[in-house]
Amino acid sequence: MSSQTLAQWVSAIGSAGSLLGFAAYVWIMLLNRKDQVEVRQEQQAQGVTAWLDDGARHDRDEGTGDAAERSSTSDYVLCVHNGGDSPVFNVRCLFSLPSSEDQHAVELALLPPRHDAVRSLPFGADDVSREELYSAPAVPEMRFTDSHGTHWGRDGHGQLHRVENRGVRRRPEHRSTEETGRDDSDWETAHRERTGATRS
């Protein structure tokens, strides 16, 4: 083999290696970009939390029905906080108390960014001790949907998780609400079984 042929082979192998190296670089950059979007989305979801607290410490949102009738500052409230830059939708909180067999649910259709929602609860200060209010069973579990359509959950230990594993970005399609909505029935049943609660 002549030195000229050998040089051509080395050049061809070097070009192919450079092309493969460039393709690998582009692939890694695309994966990193996708990861960055998912990380930003999870950071937004991390800012959504809920807790029970003493009603005297919080202003109440205007409401109707039973919640509006309870204007006393001595009862307890559910606080839901969205610390992110985007709204969240279909927020549903479930909690139970050790002294009760009832499972309580509070729902919000929309929670704007950087906003707190405070809702009265169906029991007063005389019904629940302070220790019970801050006990582990009283920690609200929650589900919500972010502005990308991803469903999130936060368990009774405060851990955030995706309810569904689907892509962050997806092409908008016209679907019925049954197909795109979140089904929380299994979650509600599991919460009821864990706490021994009945639905209220």
PDB file of C-alpha atoms in Angstrom:
ATOM      1  CA  MET A   1       0.000   0.000   0.000  1.00  0.00           C
ATOM      2  CA  SER A   2       1.458   3.335  -1.012  1.00  0.00           C
ATOM      3  CA  SER A   3       1.858   6.168   1.409  1.00  0.00           C
ATOM      4  CA  GLN A   4      -0.636   8.229  -0.620  1.00  0.00           C
ATOM      5  CA  THR A   5      -3.354   5.543  -0.285  1.00  0.00           C
ATOM      6  CA  LEU A   6      -2.610   5.224   3.416  1.00  0.00           C
ATOM      7  CA  ALA A   7      -2.978   9.002   3.818  1.00  0.00           C
ATOM      8  CA  GLN A   8      -6.354   8.918   2.029  1.00  0.00           C
ATOM      9  CA  TRP A   9      -7.579   6.135   4.338  1.00  0.00           C
ATOM     10  CA  VAL A  10      -6.435   8.012   7.431  1.00  0.00           C
ATOM     11  CA  SER A  11      -8.113  11.177   6.137  1.00  0.00           C
ATOM     12  CA  ALA A  12     -11.381   9.315   5.422  1.00  0.00           C
ATOM     13  CA  ILE A  13     -11.378   7.678   8.875  1.00  0.00           C
ATOM     14  CA  GLY A  14     -10.631  11.058  10.487  1.00  0.00           C
ATOM     15  CA  SER A  15     -13.514  12.700   8.597  1.00  0.00           C
ATOM     16  CA  ALA A  16     -15.921   9.916   9.581  1.00  0.00           C
ATOM     17  CA  GLY A  17     -14.764  10.200  13.200  1.00  0.00           C
ATOM     18  CA  SER A  18     -15.267  13.960  13.146  1.00  0.00           C
ATOM     19  CA  LEU A  19     -18.769  13.508  11.708  1.00  0.00           C
ATOM     20  CA  LEU A  20     -19.661  10.943  14.377  1.00  0.00           C
ATOM     21  CA  GLY A  21     -18.216  13.198  17.082  1.00  0.00           C
ATOM     22  CA  PHE A  22     -20.288  16.151  15.834  1.00  0.00           C
ATOM     23  CA  ALA A  23     -23.451  14.004  15.690  1.00  0.00           C
ATOM     24  CA  ALA A  24     -22.832  12.825  19.270  1.00  0.00           C
ATOM     25  CA  TYR A  25     -22.319  16.438  20.397  1.00  0.00           C
ATOM     26  CA  VAL A  26     -25.623  17.539  18.797  1.00  0.00           C
ATOM     27  CA  TRP A  27     -27.436  14.569  20.366  1.00  0.00           C
ATOM     28  CA  ILE A  28     -26.062  15.393  23.829  1.00  0.00           C
ATOM     29  CA  MET A  29     -27.040  19.060  23.437  1.00  0.00           C
ATOM     30  CA  LEU A  30     -30.606  18.088  22.489  1.00  0.00           C
ATOM     31  CA  LEU A  31     -30.865  15.775  25.494  1.00  0.00           C
ATOM     32  CA  ASN A  32     -29.533  18.502  27.793  1.00  0.00           C
ATOM     33  CA  ARG A  33     -32.048  20.987  26.414  1.00  0.00           C
ATOM     34  CA  LYS A  34     -34.900  18.580  27.092  1.00  0.00           C
ATOM     35  CA  ASP A  35     -33.550  17.961  30.593  1.00  0.00           C
ATOM     36  CA  GLN A  36     -33.355  21.719  31.239  1.00  0.00           C
ATOM     37  CA  VAL A  37     -37.020  22.151  30.274  1.00  0.00           C
ATOM     38  CA  GLU A  38     -38.030  19.289  32.562  1.00  0.00           C
ATOM     39  CA  VAL A  39     -35.910  20.688  35.406  1.00  0.00           C
ATOM     40  CA  ARG A  40     -37.532  24.131  35.021  1.00  0.00           C
ATOM     41  CA  GLN A  41     -40.957  22.530  34.990  1.00  0.00           C
ATOM     42  CA  GLU A  42     -40.201  20.540  38.152  1.00  0.00           C
ATOM     43  CA  GLN A  43     -38.864  23.677  39.857  1.00  0.00           C
ATOM     44  CA  GLN A  44     -42.197  25.379  39.112  1.00  0.00           C
ATOM     45  CA  ALA A  45     -44.092  22.398  40.570  1.00  0.00           C
ATOM     46  CA  GLN A  46     -41.870  22.384  43.684  1.00  0.00           C
ATOM     47  CA  GLY A  47     -43.349  25.790  44.567  1.00  0.00           C
ATOM     48  CA  VAL A  48     -46.888  24.384  44.940  1.00  0.00           C
ATOM     49  CA  THR A  49     -47.617  23.316  48.521  1.00  0.00           C
ATOM     50  CA  ALA A  50     -50.511  22.981  50.973  1.00  0.00           C
ATOM     51  CA  TRP A  51     -50.819  22.875  54.752  1.00  0.00           C
ATOM     52  CA  LEU A  52     -53.377  23.241  57.551  1.00  0.00           C
ATOM     53  CA  ASP A  53     -53.031  26.184  59.879  1.00  0.00           C
ATOM     54  CA  ASP A  54     -54.727  28.281  62.525  1.00  0.00           C
ATOM     55  CA  GLY A  55     -57.264  30.578  60.858  1.00  0.00           C
ATOM     56  CA  ALA A  56     -56.333  33.566  63.026  1.00  0.00           C
ATOM     57  CA  ARG A  57     -52.997  33.793  61.205  1.00  0.00           C
ATOM     58  CA  HIS A  58     -54.487  34.231  57.711  1.00  0.00           C
ATOM     59  CA  ASP A  59     -56.833  36.471  55.749  1.00  0.00           C
ATOM     60  CA  ARG A  60     -59.560  34.499  54.004  1.00  0.00           C
ATOM     61  CA  ASP A  61     -60.420  34.561  50.325  1.00  0.00           C
ATOM     62  CA  GLU A  62     -64.008  35.494  49.632  1.00  0.00           C
ATOM     63  CA  GLY A  63     -66.226  32.446  49.280  1.00  0.00           C
ATOM     64  CA  THR A  64     -69.789  31.262  49.188  1.00  0.00           C
ATOM     65  CA  GLY A  65     -71.811  28.790  51.187  1.00  0.00           C
ATOM     66  CA  ASP A  66     -70.426  27.212  54.352  1.00  0.00           C
ATOM     67  CA  ALA A  67     -66.932  28.701  53.984  1.00  0.00           C
ATOM     68  CA  ALA A  68     -68.302  32.255  53.797  1.00  0.00           C
ATOM     69  CA  GLU A  69     -70.513  31.680  56.835  1.00  0.00           C
ATOM     70  CA  ARG A  70     -67.490  30.731  58.976  1.00  0.00           C
ATOM     71  CA  SER A  71     -66.065  34.169  59.593  1.00  0.00           C
ATOM     72  CA  SER A  72     -64.643  33.358  63.021  1.00  0.00           C
ATOM     73  CA  THR A  73     -60.874  33.671  63.191  1.00  0.00           C
ATOM     74  CA  SER A  74     -60.624  30.803  65.671  1.00  0.00           C
ATOM     75  CA  ASP A  75     -61.230  27.970  63.185  1.00  0.00           C
ATOM     76  CA  TYR A  76     -58.699  26.244  60.980  1.00  0.00           C
ATOM     77  CA  VAL A  77     -57.866  26.818  57.337  1.00  0.00           C
ATOM     78  CA  LEU A  78     -56.200  25.079  54.426  1.00  0.00           C
ATOM     79  CA  CYS A  79     -53.439  27.178  52.852  1.00  0.00           C
ATOM     80  CA  VAL A  80     -52.428  26.420  49.259  1.00  0.00           C
ATOM     81  CA  HIS A  81     -49.394  28.246  47.883  1.00  0.00           C
ATOM     82  CA  ASN A  82     -48.142  28.593  44.304  1.00  0.00           C
ATOM     83  CA  GLY A  83     -44.623  30.040  44.440  1.00  0.00           C
ATOM     84  CA  GLY A  84     -44.009  29.496  40.726  1.00  0.00           C
ATOM     85  CA  ASP A  85     -44.179  31.888  37.781  1.00  0.00           C
ATOM     86  CA  SER A  86     -47.049  30.025  36.059  1.00  0.00           C
ATOM     87  CA  PRO A  87     -50.588  29.198  37.163  1.00  0.00           C
ATOM     88  CA  VAL A  88     -51.603  25.688  38.193  1.00  0.00           C
ATOM     89  CA  PHE A  89     -54.981  24.133  37.563  1.00  0.00           C
ATOM     90  CA  ASN A  90     -57.370  21.586  39.082  1.00  0.00           C
ATOM     91  CA  VAL A  91     -55.750  21.668  42.514  1.00  0.00           C
ATOM     92  CA  ARG A  92     -57.246  19.012  44.788  1.00  0.00           C
ATOM     93  CA  CYS A  93     -56.188  18.534  48.412  1.00  0.00           C
ATOM     94  CA  LEU A  94     -57.158  15.549  50.585  1.00  0.00           C
ATOM     95  CA  PHE A  95     -56.562  15.218  54.317  1.00  0.00           C
ATOM     96  CA  SER A  96     -57.909  13.424  57.361  1.00  0.00           C
ATOM     97  CA  LEU A  97     -57.604  13.992  61.080  1.00  0.00           C
ATOM     98  CA  PRO A  98     -56.671  11.306  63.615  1.00  0.00           C
ATOM     99  CA  SER A  99     -59.803  11.990  65.700  1.00  0.00           C
ATOM    100  CA  SER A 100     -62.203  11.745  62.747  1.00  0.00           C
ATOM    101  CA  GLU A 101     -63.166   9.109  60.218  1.00  0.00           C
ATOM    102  CA  ASP A 102     -63.918  11.752  57.595  1.00  0.00           C
ATOM    103  CA  GLN A 103     -61.792  12.449  54.544  1.00  0.00           C
ATOM    104  CA  HIS A 104     -61.870  16.134  53.650  1.00  0.00           C
ATOM    105  CA  ALA A 105     -61.320  17.512  50.160  1.00  0.00           C
ATOM    106  CA  VAL A 106     -60.721  21.070  48.977  1.00  0.00           C
ATOM    107  CA  GLU A 107     -60.611  21.928  45.283  1.00  0.00           C
ATOM    108  CA  LEU A 108     -59.389  24.991  43.385  1.00  0.00           C
ATOM    109  CA  ALA A 109     -59.918  25.333  39.636  1.00  0.00           C
ATOM    110  CA  LEU A 110     -57.040  27.820  39.294  1.00  0.00           C
ATOM    111  CA  LEU A 111     -54.203  29.008  41.507  1.00  0.00           C
ATOM    112  CA  PRO A 112     -52.420  32.026  39.980  1.00  0.00           C
ATOM    113  CA  PRO A 113     -48.637  32.407  40.120  1.00  0.00           C
ATOM    114  CA  ARG A 114     -47.155  33.819  43.341  1.00  0.00           C
ATOM    115  CA  HIS A 115     -50.524  33.461  45.068  1.00  0.00           C
ATOM    116  CA  ASP A 116     -51.868  31.932  48.282  1.00  0.00           C
ATOM    117  CA  ALA A 117     -55.402  30.586  48.579  1.00  0.00           C
ATOM    118  CA  VAL A 118     -56.833  30.209  52.090  1.00  0.00           C
ATOM    119  CA  ARG A 119     -59.993  28.155  52.593  1.00  0.00           C
ATOM    120  CA  SER A 120     -62.001  27.541  55.745  1.00  0.00           C
ATOM    121  CA  LEU A 121     -62.354  23.930  56.853  1.00  0.00           C
ATOM    122  CA  PRO A 122     -65.478  22.106  58.044  1.00  0.00           C
ATOM    123  CA  PHE A 123     -64.392  22.037  61.691  1.00  0.00           C
ATOM    124  CA  GLY A 124     -63.529  24.644  64.289  1.00  0.00           C
ATOM    125  CA  ALA A 125     -60.887  25.174  66.949  1.00  0.00           C
ATOM    126  CA  ASP A 126     -63.018  23.424  69.577  1.00  0.00           C
ATOM    127  CA  ASP A 127     -63.121  20.219  67.508  1.00  0.00           C
ATOM    128  CA  VAL A 128     -59.362  19.765  66.888  1.00  0.00           C
ATOM    129  CA  SER A 129     -56.333  20.155  69.120  1.00  0.00           C
ATOM    130  CA  ARG A 130     -53.245  22.012  67.906  1.00  0.00           C
ATOM    131  CA  GLU A 131     -51.187  18.798  68.135  1.00  0.00           C
ATOM    132  CA  GLU A 132     -53.719  16.982  65.937  1.00  0.00           C
ATOM    133  CA  LEU A 133     -53.711  19.797  63.386  1.00  0.00           C
ATOM    134  CA  TYR A 134     -49.962  19.441  62.858  1.00  0.00           C
ATOM    135  CA  SER A 135     -49.834  15.636  63.083  1.00  0.00           C
ATOM    136  CA  ALA A 136     -48.708  13.469  60.168  1.00  0.00           C
ATOM    137  CA  PRO A 137     -52.221  12.271  59.165  1.00  0.00           C
ATOM    138  CA  ALA A 138     -53.377  15.884  58.844  1.00  0.00           C
ATOM    139  CA  VAL A 139     -50.736  16.747  56.233  1.00  0.00           C
ATOM    140  CA  PRO A 140     -52.661  17.376  53.012  1.00  0.00           C
ATOM    141  CA  GLU A 141     -51.956  15.214  50.003  1.00  0.00           C
ATOM    142  CA  MET A 142     -52.459  17.106  46.777  1.00  0.00           C
ATOM    143  CA  ARG A 143     -52.760  16.799  43.009  1.00  0.00           C
ATOM    144  CA  PHE A 144     -52.514  19.597  40.456  1.00  0.00           C
ATOM    145  CA  THR A 145     -51.864  20.207  36.770  1.00  0.00           C
ATOM    146  CA  ASP A 146     -49.206  22.663  35.616  1.00  0.00           C
ATOM    147  CA  SER A 147     -49.469  25.069  32.675  1.00  0.00           C
ATOM    148  CA  HIS A 148     -47.813  22.473  30.383  1.00  0.00           C
ATOM    149  CA  GLY A 149     -50.577  19.955  31.152  1.00  0.00           C
ATOM    150  CA  THR A 150     -48.370  17.722  33.307  1.00  0.00           C
ATOM    151  CA  HIS A 151     -50.072  16.232  36.360  1.00  0.00           C
ATOM    152  CA  TRP A 152     -48.222  16.379  39.689  1.00  0.00           C
ATOM    153  CA  GLY A 153     -48.828  14.946  43.131  1.00  0.00           C
ATOM    154  CA  ARG A 154     -47.478  15.706  46.578  1.00  0.00           C
ATOM    155  CA  ASP A 155     -47.845  12.934  49.157  1.00  0.00           C
ATOM    156  CA  GLY A 156     -48.441  13.176  52.902  1.00  0.00           C
ATOM    157  CA  HIS A 157     -44.669  13.364  53.450  1.00  0.00           C
ATOM    158  CA  GLY A 158     -44.368  16.417  51.193  1.00  0.00           C
ATOM    159  CA  GLN A 159     -42.646  14.541  48.350  1.00  0.00           C
ATOM    160  CA  LEU A 160     -43.396  15.790  44.829  1.00  0.00           C
ATOM    161  CA  HIS A 161     -43.842  13.330  41.964  1.00  0.00           C
ATOM    162  CA  ARG A 162     -45.225  13.244  38.428  1.00  0.00           C
ATOM    163  CA  VAL A 163     -48.569  11.531  38.264  1.00  0.00           C
ATOM    164  CA  GLU A 164     -48.103  10.664  34.580  1.00  0.00           C
ATOM    165  CA  ASN A 165     -44.890  10.217  32.654  1.00  0.00           C
ATOM    166  CA  ARG A 166     -45.466  12.056  29.443  1.00  0.00           C
ATOM    167  CA  GLY A 167     -43.362  14.525  27.532  1.00  0.00           C
ATOM    168  CA  VAL A 168     -43.023  18.083  28.705  1.00  0.00           C
ATOM    169  CA  ARG A 169     -43.722  19.539  25.290  1.00  0.00           C
ATOM    170  CA  ARG A 170     -46.475  18.077  23.189  1.00  0.00           C
ATOM    171  CA  ARG A 171     -48.302  19.198  20.156  1.00  0.00           C
ATOM    172  CA  PRO A 172     -51.674  20.756  20.973  1.00  0.00           C
ATOM    173  CA  GLU A 173     -54.491  18.537  19.833  1.00  0.00           C
ATOM    174  CA  HIS A 174     -58.222  18.871  20.135  1.00  0.00           C
ATOM    175  CA  ARG A 175     -59.330  16.233  22.632  1.00  0.00           C
ATOM    176  CA  SER A 176     -62.289  15.808  24.891  1.00  0.00           C
ATOM    177  CA  THR A 177     -61.858  16.574  28.600  1.00  0.00           C
ATOM    178  CA  GLU A 178     -62.257  12.882  29.418  1.00  0.00           C
ATOM    179  CA  GLU A 179     -59.057  12.124  27.506  1.00  0.00           C
ATOM    180  CA  THR A 180     -56.977  15.021  28.874  1.00  0.00           C
ATOM    181  CA  GLY A 181     -58.430  15.237  32.399  1.00  0.00           C
ATOM    182  CA  ARG A 182     -56.775  13.799  35.464  1.00  0.00           C
ATOM    183  CA  ASP A 183     -58.437  10.812  37.132  1.00  0.00           C
ATOM    184  CA  ASP A 184     -57.957  11.064  40.904  1.00  0.00           C
ATOM    185  CA  SER A 185     -60.319   8.229  41.911  1.00  0.00           C
ATOM    186  CA  ASP A 186     -57.565   5.654  42.614  1.00  0.00           C
ATOM    187  CA  TRP A 187     -55.618   8.265  44.593  1.00  0.00           C
ATOM    188  CA  GLU A 188     -58.695   9.135  46.701  1.00  0.00           C
ATOM    189  CA  THR A 189     -59.363   5.461  47.407  1.00  0.00           C
ATOM    190  CA  ALA A 190     -55.722   4.850  48.413  1.00  0.00           C
ATOM    191  CA  HIS A 191     -55.800   7.883  50.736  1.00  0.00           C
ATOM    192  CA  ARG A 192     -59.030   6.653  52.325  1.00  0.00           C
ATOM    193  CA  GLU A 193     -57.507   3.186  52.894  1.00  0.00           C
ATOM    194  CA  ARG A 194     -54.269   4.614  54.357  1.00  0.00           C
ATOM    195  CA  THR A 195     -56.095   6.840  56.813  1.00  0.00           C
ATOM    196  CA  GLY A 196     -59.159   4.672  57.486  1.00  0.00           C
ATOM    197  CA  ALA A 197     -61.328   7.672  56.562  1.00  0.00           C
ATOM    198  CA  THR A 198     -64.749   7.896  54.992  1.00  0.00           C
ATOM    199  CA  ARG A 199     -65.636  10.479  52.400  1.00  0.00           C
ATOM    200  CA  SER A 200     -67.114  13.751  53.709  1.00  0.00           C
TER     201      SER A 200
END
